[in-house]
mmCIF file of C-alpha atoms in Angstrom:
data_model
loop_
_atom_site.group_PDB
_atom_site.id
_atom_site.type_symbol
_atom_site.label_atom_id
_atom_site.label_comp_id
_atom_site.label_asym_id
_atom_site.label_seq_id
_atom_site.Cartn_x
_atom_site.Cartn_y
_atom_site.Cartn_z
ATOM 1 C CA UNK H 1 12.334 -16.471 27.393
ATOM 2 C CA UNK H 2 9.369 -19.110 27.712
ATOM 3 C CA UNK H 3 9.191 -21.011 24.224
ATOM 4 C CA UNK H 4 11.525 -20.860 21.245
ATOM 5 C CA UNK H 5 9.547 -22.318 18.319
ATOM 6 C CA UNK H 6 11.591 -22.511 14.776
ATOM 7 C CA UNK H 7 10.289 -22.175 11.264
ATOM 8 C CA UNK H 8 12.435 -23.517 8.313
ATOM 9 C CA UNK H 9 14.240 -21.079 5.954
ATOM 10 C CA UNK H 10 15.859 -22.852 3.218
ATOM 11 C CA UNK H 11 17.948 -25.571 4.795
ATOM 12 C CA UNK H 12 18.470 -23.741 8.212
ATOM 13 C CA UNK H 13 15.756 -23.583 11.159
ATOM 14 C CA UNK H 14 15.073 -19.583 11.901
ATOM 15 C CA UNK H 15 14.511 -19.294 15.659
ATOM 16 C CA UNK H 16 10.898 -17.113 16.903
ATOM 17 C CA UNK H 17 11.465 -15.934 20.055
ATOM 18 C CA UNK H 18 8.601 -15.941 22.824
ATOM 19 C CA UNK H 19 8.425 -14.621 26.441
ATOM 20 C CA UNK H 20 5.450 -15.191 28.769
ATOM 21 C CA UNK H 21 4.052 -11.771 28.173
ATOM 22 C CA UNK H 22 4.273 -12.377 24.820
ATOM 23 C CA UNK H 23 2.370 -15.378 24.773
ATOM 24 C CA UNK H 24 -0.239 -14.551 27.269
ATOM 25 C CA UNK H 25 -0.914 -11.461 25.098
ATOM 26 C CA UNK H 26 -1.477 -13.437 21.597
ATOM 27 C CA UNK H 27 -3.448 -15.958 23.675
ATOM 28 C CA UNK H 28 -5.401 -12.958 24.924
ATOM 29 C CA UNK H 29 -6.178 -11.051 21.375
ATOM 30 C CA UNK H 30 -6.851 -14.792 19.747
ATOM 31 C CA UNK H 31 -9.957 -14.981 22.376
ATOM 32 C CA UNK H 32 -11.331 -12.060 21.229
ATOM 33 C CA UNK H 33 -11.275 -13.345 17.706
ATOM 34 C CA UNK H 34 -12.480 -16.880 18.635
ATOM 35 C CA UNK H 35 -15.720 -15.090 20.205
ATOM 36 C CA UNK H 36 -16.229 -13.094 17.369
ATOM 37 C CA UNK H 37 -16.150 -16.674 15.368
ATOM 38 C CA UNK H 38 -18.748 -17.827 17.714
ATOM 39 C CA UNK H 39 -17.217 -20.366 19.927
ATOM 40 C CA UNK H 40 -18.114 -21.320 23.513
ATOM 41 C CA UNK H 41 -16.408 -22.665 26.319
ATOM 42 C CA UNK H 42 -18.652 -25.859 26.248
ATOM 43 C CA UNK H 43 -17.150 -26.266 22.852
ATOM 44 C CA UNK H 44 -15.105 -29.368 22.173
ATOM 45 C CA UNK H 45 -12.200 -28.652 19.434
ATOM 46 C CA UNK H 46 -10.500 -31.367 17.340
ATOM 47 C CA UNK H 47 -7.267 -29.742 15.794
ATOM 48 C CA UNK H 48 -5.578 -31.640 12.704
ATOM 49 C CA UNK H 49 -2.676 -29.340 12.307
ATOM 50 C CA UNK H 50 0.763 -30.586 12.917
ATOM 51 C CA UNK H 51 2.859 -29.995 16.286
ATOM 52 C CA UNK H 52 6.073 -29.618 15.102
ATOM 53 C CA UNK H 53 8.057 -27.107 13.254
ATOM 54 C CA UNK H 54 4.951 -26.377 11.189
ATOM 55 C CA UNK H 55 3.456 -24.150 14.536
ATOM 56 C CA UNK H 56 0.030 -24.165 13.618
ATOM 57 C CA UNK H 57 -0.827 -27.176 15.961
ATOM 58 C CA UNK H 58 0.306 -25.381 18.532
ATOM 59 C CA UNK H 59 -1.002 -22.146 17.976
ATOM 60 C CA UNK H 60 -4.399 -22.983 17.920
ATOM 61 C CA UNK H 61 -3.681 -25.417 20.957
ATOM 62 C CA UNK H 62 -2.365 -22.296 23.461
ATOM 63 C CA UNK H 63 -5.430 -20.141 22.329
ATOM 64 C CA UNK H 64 -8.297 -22.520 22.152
ATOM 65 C CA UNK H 65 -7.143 -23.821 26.116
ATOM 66 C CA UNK H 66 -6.631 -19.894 27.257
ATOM 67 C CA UNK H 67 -9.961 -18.998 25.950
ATOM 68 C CA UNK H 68 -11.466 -22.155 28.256
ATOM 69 C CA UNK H 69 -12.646 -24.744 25.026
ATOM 70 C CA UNK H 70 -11.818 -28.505 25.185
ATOM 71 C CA UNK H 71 -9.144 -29.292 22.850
ATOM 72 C CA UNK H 72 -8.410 -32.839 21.405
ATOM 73 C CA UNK H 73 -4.857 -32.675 19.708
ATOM 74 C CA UNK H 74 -5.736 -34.677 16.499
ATOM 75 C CA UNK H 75 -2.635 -33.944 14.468
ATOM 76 C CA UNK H 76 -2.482 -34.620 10.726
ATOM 77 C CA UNK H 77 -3.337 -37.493 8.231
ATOM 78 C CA UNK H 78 -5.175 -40.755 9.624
ATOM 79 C CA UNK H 79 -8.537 -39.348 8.575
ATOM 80 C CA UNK H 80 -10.317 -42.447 9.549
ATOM 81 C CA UNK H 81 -9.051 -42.115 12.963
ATOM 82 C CA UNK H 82 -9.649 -38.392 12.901
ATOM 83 C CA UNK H 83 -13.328 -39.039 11.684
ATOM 84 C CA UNK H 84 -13.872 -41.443 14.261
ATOM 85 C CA UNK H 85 -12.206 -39.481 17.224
ATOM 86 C CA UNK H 86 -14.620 -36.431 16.246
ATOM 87 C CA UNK H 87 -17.795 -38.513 15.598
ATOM 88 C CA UNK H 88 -17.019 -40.596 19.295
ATOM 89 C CA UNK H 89 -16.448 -36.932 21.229
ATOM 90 C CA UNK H 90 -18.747 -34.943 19.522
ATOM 91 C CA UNK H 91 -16.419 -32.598 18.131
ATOM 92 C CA UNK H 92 -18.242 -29.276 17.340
ATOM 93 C CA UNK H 93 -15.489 -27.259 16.272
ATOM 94 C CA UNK H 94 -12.570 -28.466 13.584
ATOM 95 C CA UNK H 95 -9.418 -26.646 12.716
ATOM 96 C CA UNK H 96 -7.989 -28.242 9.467
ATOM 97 C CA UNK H 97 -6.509 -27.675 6.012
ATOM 98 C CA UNK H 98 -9.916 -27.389 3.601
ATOM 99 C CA UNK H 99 -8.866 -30.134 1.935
ATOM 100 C CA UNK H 100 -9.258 -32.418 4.796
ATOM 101 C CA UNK H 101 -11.812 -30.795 6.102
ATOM 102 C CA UNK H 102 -13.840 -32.018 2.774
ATOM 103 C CA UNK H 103 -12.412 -35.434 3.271
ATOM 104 C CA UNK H 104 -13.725 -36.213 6.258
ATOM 105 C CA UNK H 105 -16.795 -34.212 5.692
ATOM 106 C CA UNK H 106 -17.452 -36.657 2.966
ATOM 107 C CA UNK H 107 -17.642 -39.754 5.528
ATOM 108 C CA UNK H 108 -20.373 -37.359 7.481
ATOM 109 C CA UNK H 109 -19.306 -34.970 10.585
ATOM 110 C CA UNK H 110 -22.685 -34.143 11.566
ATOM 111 C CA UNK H 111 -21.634 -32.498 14.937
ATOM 112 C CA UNK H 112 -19.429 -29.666 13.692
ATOM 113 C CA UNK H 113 -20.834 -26.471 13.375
ATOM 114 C CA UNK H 114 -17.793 -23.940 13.184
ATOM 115 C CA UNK H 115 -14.765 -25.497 10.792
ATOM 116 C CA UNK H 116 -11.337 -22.706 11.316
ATOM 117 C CA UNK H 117 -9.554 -23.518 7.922
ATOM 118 C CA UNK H 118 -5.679 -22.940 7.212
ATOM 119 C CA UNK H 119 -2.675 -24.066 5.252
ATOM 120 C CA UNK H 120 -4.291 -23.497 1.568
ATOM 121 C CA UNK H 121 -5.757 -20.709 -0.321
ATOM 122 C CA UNK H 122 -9.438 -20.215 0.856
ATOM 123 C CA UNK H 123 -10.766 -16.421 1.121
ATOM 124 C CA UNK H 124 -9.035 -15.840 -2.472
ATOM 125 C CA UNK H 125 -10.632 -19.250 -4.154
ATOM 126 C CA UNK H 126 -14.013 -18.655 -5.459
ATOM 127 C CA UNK H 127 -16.727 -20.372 -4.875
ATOM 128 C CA UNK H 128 -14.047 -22.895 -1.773
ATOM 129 C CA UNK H 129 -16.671 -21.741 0.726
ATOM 130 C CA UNK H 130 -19.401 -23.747 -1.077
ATOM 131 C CA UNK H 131 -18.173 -26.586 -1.478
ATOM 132 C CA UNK H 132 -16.767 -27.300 1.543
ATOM 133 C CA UNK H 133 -20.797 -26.240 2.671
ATOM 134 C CA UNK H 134 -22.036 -28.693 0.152
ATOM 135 C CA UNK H 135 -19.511 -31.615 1.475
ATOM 136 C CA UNK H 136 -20.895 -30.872 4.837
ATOM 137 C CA UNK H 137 -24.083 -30.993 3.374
ATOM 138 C CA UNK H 138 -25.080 -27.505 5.647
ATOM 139 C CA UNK H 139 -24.208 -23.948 6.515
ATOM 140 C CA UNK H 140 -21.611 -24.522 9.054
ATOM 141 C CA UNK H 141 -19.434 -21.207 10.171
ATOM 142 C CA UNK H 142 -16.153 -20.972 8.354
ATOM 143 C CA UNK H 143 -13.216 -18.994 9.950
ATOM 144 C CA UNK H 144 -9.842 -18.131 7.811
ATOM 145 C CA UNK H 145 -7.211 -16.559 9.171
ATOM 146 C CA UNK H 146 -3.812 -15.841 7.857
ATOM 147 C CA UNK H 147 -0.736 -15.791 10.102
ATOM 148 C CA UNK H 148 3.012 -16.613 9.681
ATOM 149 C CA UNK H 149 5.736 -18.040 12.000
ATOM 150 C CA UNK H 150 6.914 -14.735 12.753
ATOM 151 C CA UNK H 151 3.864 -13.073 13.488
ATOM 152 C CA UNK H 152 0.782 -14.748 15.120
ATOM 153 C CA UNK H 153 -1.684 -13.641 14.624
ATOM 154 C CA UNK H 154 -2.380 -11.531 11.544
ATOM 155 C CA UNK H 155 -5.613 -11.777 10.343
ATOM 156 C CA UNK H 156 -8.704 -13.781 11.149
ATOM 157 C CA UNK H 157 -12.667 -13.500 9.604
ATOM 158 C CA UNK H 158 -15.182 -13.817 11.969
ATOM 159 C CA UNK H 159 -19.394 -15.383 12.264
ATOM 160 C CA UNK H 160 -20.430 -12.827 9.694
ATOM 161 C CA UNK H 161 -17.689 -13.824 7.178
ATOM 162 C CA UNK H 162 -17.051 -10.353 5.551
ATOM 163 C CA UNK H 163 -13.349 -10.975 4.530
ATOM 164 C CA UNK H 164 -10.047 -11.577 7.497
ATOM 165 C CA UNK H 165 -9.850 -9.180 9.973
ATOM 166 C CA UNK H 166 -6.871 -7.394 10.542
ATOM 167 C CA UNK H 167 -6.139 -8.304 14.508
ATOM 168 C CA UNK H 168 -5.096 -4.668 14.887
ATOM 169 C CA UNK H 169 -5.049 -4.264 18.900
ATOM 170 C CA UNK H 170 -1.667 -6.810 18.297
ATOM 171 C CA UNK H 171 -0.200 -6.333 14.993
ATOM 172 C CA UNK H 172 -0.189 -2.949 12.729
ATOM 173 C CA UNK H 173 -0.925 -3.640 9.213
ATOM 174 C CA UNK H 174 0.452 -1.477 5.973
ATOM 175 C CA UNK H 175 -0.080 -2.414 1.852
ATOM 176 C CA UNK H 176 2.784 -0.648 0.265
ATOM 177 C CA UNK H 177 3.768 -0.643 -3.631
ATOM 178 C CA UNK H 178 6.296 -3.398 -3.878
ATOM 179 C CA UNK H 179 8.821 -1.630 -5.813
ATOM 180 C CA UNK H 180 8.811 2.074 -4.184
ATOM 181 C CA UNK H 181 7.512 0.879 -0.866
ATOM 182 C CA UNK H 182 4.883 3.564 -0.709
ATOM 183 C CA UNK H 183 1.706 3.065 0.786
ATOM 184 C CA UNK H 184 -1.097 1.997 -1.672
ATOM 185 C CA UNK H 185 -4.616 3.447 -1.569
ATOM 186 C CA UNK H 186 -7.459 1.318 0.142
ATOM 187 C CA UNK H 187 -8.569 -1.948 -1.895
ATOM 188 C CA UNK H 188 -5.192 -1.249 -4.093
ATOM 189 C CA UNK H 189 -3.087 -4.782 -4.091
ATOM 190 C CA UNK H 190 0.001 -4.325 -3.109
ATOM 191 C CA UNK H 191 2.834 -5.560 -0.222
ATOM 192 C CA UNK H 192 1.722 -6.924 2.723
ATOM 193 C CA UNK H 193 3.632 -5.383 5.451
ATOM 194 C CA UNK H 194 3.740 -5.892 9.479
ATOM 195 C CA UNK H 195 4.474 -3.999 12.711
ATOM 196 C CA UNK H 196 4.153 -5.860 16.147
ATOM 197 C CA UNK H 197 2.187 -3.469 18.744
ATOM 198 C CA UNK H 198 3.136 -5.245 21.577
ATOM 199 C CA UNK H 199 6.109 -7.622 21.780
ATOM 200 C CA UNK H 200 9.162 -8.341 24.025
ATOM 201 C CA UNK H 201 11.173 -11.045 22.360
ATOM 202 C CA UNK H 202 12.317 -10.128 19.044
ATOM 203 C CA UNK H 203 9.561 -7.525 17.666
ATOM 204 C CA UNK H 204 8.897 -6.998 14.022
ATOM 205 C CA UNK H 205 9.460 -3.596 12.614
ATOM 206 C CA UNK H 206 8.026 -2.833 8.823
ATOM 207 C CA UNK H 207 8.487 -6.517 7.940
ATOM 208 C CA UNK H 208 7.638 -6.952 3.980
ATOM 209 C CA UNK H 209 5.699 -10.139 4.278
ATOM 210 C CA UNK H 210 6.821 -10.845 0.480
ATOM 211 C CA UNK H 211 2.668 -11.742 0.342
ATOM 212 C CA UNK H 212 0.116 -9.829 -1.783
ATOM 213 C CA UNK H 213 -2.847 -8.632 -0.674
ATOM 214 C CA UNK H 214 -5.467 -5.840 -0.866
ATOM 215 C CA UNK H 215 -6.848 -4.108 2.125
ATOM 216 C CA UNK H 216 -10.180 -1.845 2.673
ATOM 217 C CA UNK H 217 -11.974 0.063 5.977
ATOM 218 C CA UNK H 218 -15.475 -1.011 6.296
ATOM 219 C CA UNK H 219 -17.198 -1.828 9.861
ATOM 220 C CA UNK H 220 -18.120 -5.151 10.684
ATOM 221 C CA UNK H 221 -20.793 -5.694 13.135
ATOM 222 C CA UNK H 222 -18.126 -7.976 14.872
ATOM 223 C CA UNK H 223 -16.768 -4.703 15.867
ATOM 224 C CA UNK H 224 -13.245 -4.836 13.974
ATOM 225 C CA UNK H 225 -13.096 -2.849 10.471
ATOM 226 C CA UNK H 226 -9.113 -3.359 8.955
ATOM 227 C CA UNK H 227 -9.970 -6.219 6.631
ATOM 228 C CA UNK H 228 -8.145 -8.483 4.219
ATOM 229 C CA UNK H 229 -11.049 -9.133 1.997
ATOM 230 C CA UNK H 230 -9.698 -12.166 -0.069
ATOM 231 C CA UNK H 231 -7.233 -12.416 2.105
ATOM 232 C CA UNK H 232 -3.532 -13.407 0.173
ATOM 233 C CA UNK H 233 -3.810 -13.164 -3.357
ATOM 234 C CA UNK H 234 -0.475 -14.348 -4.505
ATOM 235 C CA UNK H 235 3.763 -13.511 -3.944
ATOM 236 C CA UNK H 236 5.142 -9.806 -4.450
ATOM 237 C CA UNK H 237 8.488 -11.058 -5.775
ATOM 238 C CA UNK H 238 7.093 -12.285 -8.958
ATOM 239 C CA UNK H 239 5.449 -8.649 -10.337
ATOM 240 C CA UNK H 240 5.563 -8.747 -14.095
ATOM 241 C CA UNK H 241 4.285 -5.232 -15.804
ATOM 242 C CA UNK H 242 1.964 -6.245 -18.810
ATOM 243 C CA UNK H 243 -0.313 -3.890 -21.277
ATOM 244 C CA UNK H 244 0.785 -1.501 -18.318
ATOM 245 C CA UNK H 245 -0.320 -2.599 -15.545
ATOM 246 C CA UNK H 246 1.383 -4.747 -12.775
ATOM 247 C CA UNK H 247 0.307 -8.107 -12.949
ATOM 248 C CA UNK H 248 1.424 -11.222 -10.332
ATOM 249 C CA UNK H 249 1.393 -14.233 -12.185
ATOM 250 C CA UNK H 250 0.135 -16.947 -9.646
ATOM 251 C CA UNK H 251 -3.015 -15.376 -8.870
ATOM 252 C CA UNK H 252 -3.593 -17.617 -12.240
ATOM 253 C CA UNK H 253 -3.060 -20.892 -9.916
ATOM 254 C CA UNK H 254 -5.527 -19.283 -6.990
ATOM 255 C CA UNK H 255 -8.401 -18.244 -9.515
ATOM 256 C CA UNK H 256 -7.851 -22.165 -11.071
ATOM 257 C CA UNK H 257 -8.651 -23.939 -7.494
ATOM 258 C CA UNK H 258 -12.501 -22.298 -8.317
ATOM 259 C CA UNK H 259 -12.500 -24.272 -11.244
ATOM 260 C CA UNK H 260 -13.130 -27.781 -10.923
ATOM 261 C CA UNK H 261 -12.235 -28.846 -14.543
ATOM 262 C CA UNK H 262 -8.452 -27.323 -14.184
ATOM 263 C CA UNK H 263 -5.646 -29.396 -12.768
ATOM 264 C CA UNK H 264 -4.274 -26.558 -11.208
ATOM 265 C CA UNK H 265 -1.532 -26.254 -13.480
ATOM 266 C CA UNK H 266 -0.652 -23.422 -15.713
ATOM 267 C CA UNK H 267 1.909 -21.796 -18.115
ATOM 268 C CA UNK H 268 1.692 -18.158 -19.021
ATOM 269 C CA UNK H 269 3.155 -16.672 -22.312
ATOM 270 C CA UNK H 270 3.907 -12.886 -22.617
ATOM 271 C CA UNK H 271 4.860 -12.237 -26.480
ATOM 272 C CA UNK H 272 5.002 -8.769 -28.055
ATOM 273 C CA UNK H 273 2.309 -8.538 -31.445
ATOM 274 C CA UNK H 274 2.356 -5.520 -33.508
ATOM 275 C CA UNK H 275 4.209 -3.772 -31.118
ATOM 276 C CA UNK H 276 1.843 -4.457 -28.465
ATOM 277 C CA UNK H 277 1.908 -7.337 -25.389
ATOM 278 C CA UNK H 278 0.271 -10.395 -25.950
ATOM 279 C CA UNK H 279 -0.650 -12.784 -23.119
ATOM 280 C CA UNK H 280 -1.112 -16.490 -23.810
ATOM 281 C CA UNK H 281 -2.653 -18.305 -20.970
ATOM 282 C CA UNK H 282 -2.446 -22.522 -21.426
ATOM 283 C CA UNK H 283 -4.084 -24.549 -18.892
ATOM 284 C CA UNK H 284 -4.196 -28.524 -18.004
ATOM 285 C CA UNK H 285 -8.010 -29.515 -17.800
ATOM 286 C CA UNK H 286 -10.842 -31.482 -19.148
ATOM 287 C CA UNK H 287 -14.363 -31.656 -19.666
ATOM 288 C CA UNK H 288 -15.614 -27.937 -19.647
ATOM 289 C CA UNK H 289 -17.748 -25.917 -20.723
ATOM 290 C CA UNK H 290 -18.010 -22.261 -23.111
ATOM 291 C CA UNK H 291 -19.429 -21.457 -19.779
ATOM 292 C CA UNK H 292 -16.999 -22.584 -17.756
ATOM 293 C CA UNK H 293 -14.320 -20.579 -19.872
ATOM 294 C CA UNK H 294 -16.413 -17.718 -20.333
ATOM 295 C CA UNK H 295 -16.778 -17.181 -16.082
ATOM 296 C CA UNK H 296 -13.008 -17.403 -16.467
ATOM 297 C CA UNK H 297 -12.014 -15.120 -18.813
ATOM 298 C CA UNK H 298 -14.316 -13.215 -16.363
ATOM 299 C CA UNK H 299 -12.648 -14.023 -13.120
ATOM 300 C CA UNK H 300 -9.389 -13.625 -14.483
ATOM 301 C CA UNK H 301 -9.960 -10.068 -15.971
ATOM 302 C CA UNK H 302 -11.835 -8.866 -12.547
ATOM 303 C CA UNK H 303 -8.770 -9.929 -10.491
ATOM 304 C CA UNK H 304 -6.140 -9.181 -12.496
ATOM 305 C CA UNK H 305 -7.367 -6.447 -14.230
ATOM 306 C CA UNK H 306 -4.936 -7.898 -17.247
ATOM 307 C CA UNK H 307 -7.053 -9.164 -20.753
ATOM 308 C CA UNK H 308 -5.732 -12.320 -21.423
ATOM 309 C CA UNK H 309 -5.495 -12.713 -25.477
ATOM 310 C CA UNK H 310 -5.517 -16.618 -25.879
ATOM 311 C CA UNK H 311 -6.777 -19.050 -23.188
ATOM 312 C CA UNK H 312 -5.938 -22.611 -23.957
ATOM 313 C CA UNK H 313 -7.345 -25.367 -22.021
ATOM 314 C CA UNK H 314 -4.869 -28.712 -22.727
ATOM 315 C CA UNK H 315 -5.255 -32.618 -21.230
ATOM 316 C CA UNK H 316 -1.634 -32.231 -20.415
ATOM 317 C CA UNK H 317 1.099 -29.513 -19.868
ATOM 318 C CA UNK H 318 4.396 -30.265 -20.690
ATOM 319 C CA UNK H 319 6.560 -30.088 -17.571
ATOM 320 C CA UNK H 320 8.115 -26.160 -17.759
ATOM 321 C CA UNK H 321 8.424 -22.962 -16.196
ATOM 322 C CA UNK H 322 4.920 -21.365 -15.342
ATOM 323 C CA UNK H 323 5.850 -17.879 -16.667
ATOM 324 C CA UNK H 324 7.449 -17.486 -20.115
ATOM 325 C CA UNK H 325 8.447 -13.882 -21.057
ATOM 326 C CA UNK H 326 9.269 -13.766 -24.641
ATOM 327 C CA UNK H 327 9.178 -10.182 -24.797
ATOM 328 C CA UNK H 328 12.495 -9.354 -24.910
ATOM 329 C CA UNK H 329 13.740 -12.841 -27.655
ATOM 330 C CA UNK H 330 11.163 -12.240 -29.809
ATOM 331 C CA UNK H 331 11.028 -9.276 -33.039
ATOM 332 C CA UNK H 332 7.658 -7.367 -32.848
#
């Protein structure tokens, strides 16, 4: 055993278990993925995740030295600091949350030209990649990937951005239904589920990820063609079945991150009218548009595939449960 890293579960620690083949392997796959992304070895990397139980520091540490880039161990907060470390060095590639990224993108990073992002919704949030673009005021790369403790890595886009690629010469990737467990058909959502190729210490074997996603075939000229194209779209234990079809209720708060007049916060109401289900949607925002709600209604029908019967946009949402089901208290 060469590294024991720990991820918290509840109010315990949950050990991951690493030998030196195991480590030299991911560090091996994650090259492969940072050349599709377009790095070089004369690039100098600034990364602003944190080093302790939250891995990601870490991670991205091991693989950036193995693949032969300079690596400046930033850590997070202290953005002016940050800003002025990568400004001083010339920092060309950053690996940060989005959020940051934008925040010190907003002071001017004129030297970065590939930005990994991590931590926060990004493939599933339309229109993120844009403005993060328009904060650094040019058409800098962006890489997503999606990993967890127990598996690194998972998935990771590449230069040509055409959704996260499954890293499938390391981990074997299945979407099953989450209640029979049966495989789904390609670009069907469903359960995320993972089966480590090649590990010594503690392998995974058909481990439900609990994470929803939807997963298609299609060749990228990166050379890799298992791809997450939206990457995670929201949690598999919160499946509600409305006007028959199964709907997961905080893909509402990943389609709302698109939308700059919405707070983020949400409450959904399923009633039963006439004998038939009735969705309420109530959101906390201000200043918008008919547009604006009109490209909603849209986004939320395309990704749902549920019709939402009343949208209602509020200053304020009283504190409460995000999902209300009255379907079973109320008389139809």
């Amino acid at each position: 055993m060469t590294r024991i890293n720990f991820s918290p579960s509840g109010k315990e620690l949950y050990p991951i278990f690493h030998t030196n083949n195991d480590l030299e392997r991911m560090h091996k796959v994650c090259s492969k993925t940072l050349t599709a992304a377009g790095l070089k070895q004369s690039d100098i990397c600034a990364v602003t995740f944190g080093y302790h139980l939250f891995i990601a520091g870490l991670f991205y540490q091991g693989q950036l030295e193995a693949f032969g880039a300079k690596v400046i161990p930033l850590g997070p907060g202290e953005s002016e600091r940050a800003w002025k470390v990568i400004n001083d060095y010339g920092v060309s590639v950053l690996i940060s949350n989005p959020s940051f990224a934008v925040k010190l993108a907003s002071k001017g990073l004129p030297t970065i030209r590939v930005l990994f992002v991590g931590g926060e919704p990004f493939s599933s949030v339309e229109g993120y990649a844009e403005k993060v673009r328009e904060a650094f005021g040019r058409d800098i790369t962006i890489i997503d990937s999606y990993s967890m403790a127990l598996c690194m890595p998972v998935a990771r886009s590449c230069q040509y951005e055409s959704g996260l690629h499954i890293v499938d010469d390391f981990v074997y990737a299945e979407v099953v239904d989450p209640v029979t467990g049966l495989p789904v058909k390609p670009g069907e959502k469903g359960e995320l589920v993972l089966t480590h190729l090649y590990k010594e210490a503690a392998p995974l074997l058909r481990y439900r990820t609990g994470d929803l996603t939807v997963i298609e075939n299609k060749a990228c000229s990166c050379g890799r063609s298992m791809t997450l194209p939206k990457g995670i779209i929201g949690r598999t234990d919160e499946m509600v079945k409305v006007k028959g079809v199964k709907f997961w209720p905080s893909q509402i708060g990943t389609i709302l991150q698109g939308f700059s007049f919405a707070t983020g916060n949400y409450r959904v109401v399923f009633k039963t009218k006439r004998g038939v289900d009735f969705v309420e949607l109530f959101i906390e925002g201000s200043e918008y548009s008919s547009e604006d709600v009109e490209k909603l209604e849209h986004v939320l029908r395309r990704d749902t595939l549920v019709k939402f019967n009343e949208i209602i946009i509020v200053e304020k949402l009283e504190p409460g449960p995000r999902v209300v089901d009255e379907r079973n208290t109320m008389p139809s």
